[in-house]
Short mmCIF file of C-alpha atoms in Angstrom, two decimals:
data_model
loop_
_atom_site.label_atom_id
_atom_site.label_comp_id
_atom_site.label_asym_id
_atom_site.label_seq_id
_atom_site.Cartn_x
_atom_site.Cartn_y
_atom_site.Cartn_z
CA MET D 150 -6.31 4.96 7.47
CA ARG D 151 -4.43 1.83 6.44
CA ALA D 152 -6.32 1.69 3.15
CA ARG D 153 -5.55 5.35 2.42
CA LEU D 154 -1.84 5.05 3.11
CA CYS D 155 -1.49 1.85 1.12
CA ALA D 156 -3.52 3.29 -1.75
CA ALA D 157 -1.11 6.23 -1.88
CA MET D 158 1.84 3.84 -2.05
CA LEU D 159 0.17 1.89 -4.86
CA PHE D 160 -0.51 5.10 -6.77
CA PHE D 161 3.15 6.11 -6.62
CA GLU D 162 4.19 2.57 -7.47
CA ALA D 163 1.93 2.68 -10.52
CA ILE D 164 3.82 5.75 -11.73
CA LEU D 165 7.12 3.97 -11.16
CA LEU D 166 5.99 0.83 -12.97
CA GLY D 167 4.71 2.87 -15.89
CA LEU D 168 8.08 4.61 -16.14
CA SER D 169 9.92 1.30 -15.93
CA THR D 170 8.39 0.25 -19.26
CA PRO D 171 10.52 2.48 -21.52
CA VAL D 172 13.58 1.58 -19.43
CA MET D 173 12.96 -2.11 -20.02
CA ILE D 174 12.57 -1.48 -23.76
CA THR D 175 15.46 0.92 -24.41
CA VAL D 176 18.05 0.14 -21.75
CA GLU D 177 17.50 -3.56 -21.04
CA ASP D 178 16.42 -4.59 -24.58
CA VAL D 179 13.35 -6.43 -23.31
CA ASP D 180 10.84 -7.34 -26.02
CA ARG D 181 8.51 -4.37 -26.52
CA GLY D 182 5.31 -6.42 -26.12
CA LEU D 183 6.52 -8.12 -22.94
CA ALA D 184 7.67 -4.83 -21.42
CA LEU D 185 4.35 -3.15 -22.25
CA TRP D 186 2.30 -6.00 -20.81
CA LEU D 187 4.32 -6.27 -17.64
CA GLY D 188 5.16 -2.64 -16.94
CA LEU D 189 1.86 -1.05 -17.91
CA GLY D 190 -0.15 -4.07 -16.80
CA LEU D 191 1.30 -3.89 -13.30
CA ALA D 192 0.78 -0.12 -13.28
CA VAL D 193 -2.90 -0.54 -14.10
CA ALA D 194 -3.14 -3.36 -11.55
CA CYS D 195 -1.75 -1.01 -8.87
CA ILE D 196 -4.48 1.53 -9.62
CA VAL D 197 -7.20 -1.13 -9.61
CA VAL D 198 -5.97 -2.70 -6.36
CA ALA D 199 -5.70 0.74 -4.73
CA GLY D 200 -9.45 1.04 -5.26
CA MET D 201 -10.03 -2.45 -3.86
CA LEU D 202 -8.27 -1.97 -0.52
CA ARG D 203 -11.55 -1.60 1.36
CA ARG D 204 -12.61 -5.05 0.18
CA PRO D 205 -11.50 -8.28 1.88
CA GLY D 206 -8.85 -9.45 -0.60
CA GLY D 207 -7.44 -6.04 -1.46
CA PHE D 208 -4.43 -6.15 0.81
CA VAL D 209 -3.54 -9.68 -0.31
CA LEU D 210 -3.45 -8.42 -3.90
CA GLY D 211 -1.37 -5.46 -2.76
CA HIS D 212 1.17 -7.81 -1.20
CA ALA D 213 1.23 -9.84 -4.43
CA LEU D 214 1.90 -6.68 -6.44
CA GLN D 215 4.95 -6.00 -4.29
CA VAL D 216 6.33 -9.43 -5.16
CA ALA D 217 5.60 -8.83 -8.85
CA ALA D 218 7.36 -5.45 -8.79
CA ILE D 219 10.45 -7.04 -7.28
CA GLY D 220 10.16 -9.83 -9.86
CA LEU D 221 10.59 -7.27 -12.64
CA GLY D 222 14.21 -7.26 -11.55
CA PHE D 223 14.71 -10.37 -13.67
CA LEU D 224 14.07 -8.17 -16.72
CA ALA D 225 15.53 -4.89 -15.44
CA PRO D 226 17.99 -5.52 -12.58
CA ALA D 227 17.43 -2.06 -11.08
CA MET D 228 13.88 -3.15 -10.29
CA PHE D 229 15.19 -5.53 -7.64
CA PHE D 230 16.26 -2.47 -5.64
CA VAL D 231 13.37 -0.18 -6.60
CA GLY D 232 10.78 -2.95 -6.12
CA ALA D 233 12.24 -3.79 -2.71
CA LEU D 234 12.17 -0.11 -1.78
CA PHE D 235 8.48 0.15 -2.66
CA ALA D 236 7.77 -3.12 -0.84
CA LEU D 237 9.38 -1.58 2.24
CA LEU D 238 7.25 1.56 1.82
CA TRP D 239 4.15 -0.63 1.39
CA TRP D 240 4.99 -2.55 4.57
CA GLY D 241 5.52 0.72 6.45
CA ALA D 242 2.19 2.13 5.24
CA TYR D 243 0.46 -1.14 6.15
CA ARG D 244 1.91 -1.19 9.68
CA LEU D 245 1.54 2.54 10.35
CA GLY D 246 -2.05 2.53 9.07
CA GLY D 247 -2.90 -0.34 11.39
CA THR D 248 -1.35 1.47 14.33
CA ILE D 249 -3.29 4.64 13.57
CA GLU D 250 -6.56 2.68 13.27
CA ALA D 251 -5.95 0.95 16.62
CA ASP D 252 -5.13 4.27 18.30
CA ARG D 253 -8.26 5.89 16.88
CA ALA D 254 -10.42 3.03 18.14
CA ARG D 255 -8.86 3.31 21.60
CA TRP D 256 -9.34 7.09 21.68
CA THR D 257 -12.96 6.73 20.60
CA ALA D 258 -13.62 4.17 23.33
CA GLU D 259 -11.98 6.40 25.93
CA ALA D 260 -14.03 9.41 24.79
CA GLU D 261 -17.25 7.37 25.01
CA GLN D 262 -16.35 6.21 28.51
CA ALA D 263 -15.63 9.77 29.59
CA ALA D 264 -18.97 10.93 28.16
CA GLU D 265 -20.73 8.12 30.03
CA ARG D 266 -19.08 9.14 33.29
CA ARG D 267 -20.19 12.75 32.77
CA GLU D 268 -23.77 11.62 32.06
CA ASN D 269 -23.81 9.54 35.25
CA GLY D 270 -23.06 12.59 37.33
CA GLY D 271 -19.33 12.14 37.51
CA ALA D 272 -19.54 9.03 39.69
CA ALA D 273 -16.18 7.34 39.82
CA GLU D 274 -16.09 3.83 38.46
CA VAL D 275 -14.33 1.14 40.42
#
């Protein structure tokens, strides 16, 4: 569940980063090439990392993308706020997904124990 929630956050962040590119070019007068590389590059990176979240280093890359999104604030100051907002959403998805996974594991273990007790004739365990 953690991977799904974080992948959703990265997908929405990719949209945001893609839309930040024209803002950097027109409003902040950032060099067109730099804005394209950073804005669209980070957007593509979000999509790629969203697909990698089931692999060992996927979440580390996701955390790094949050830092990079906040770092865009040096080119477009509004990105300090928006990047921090998405970092907060990422953290929430990461924590909530972990909680859901732990609860599911506990519920599965409890259900297996209950099934075992029923198979053993309902004998109470001490």
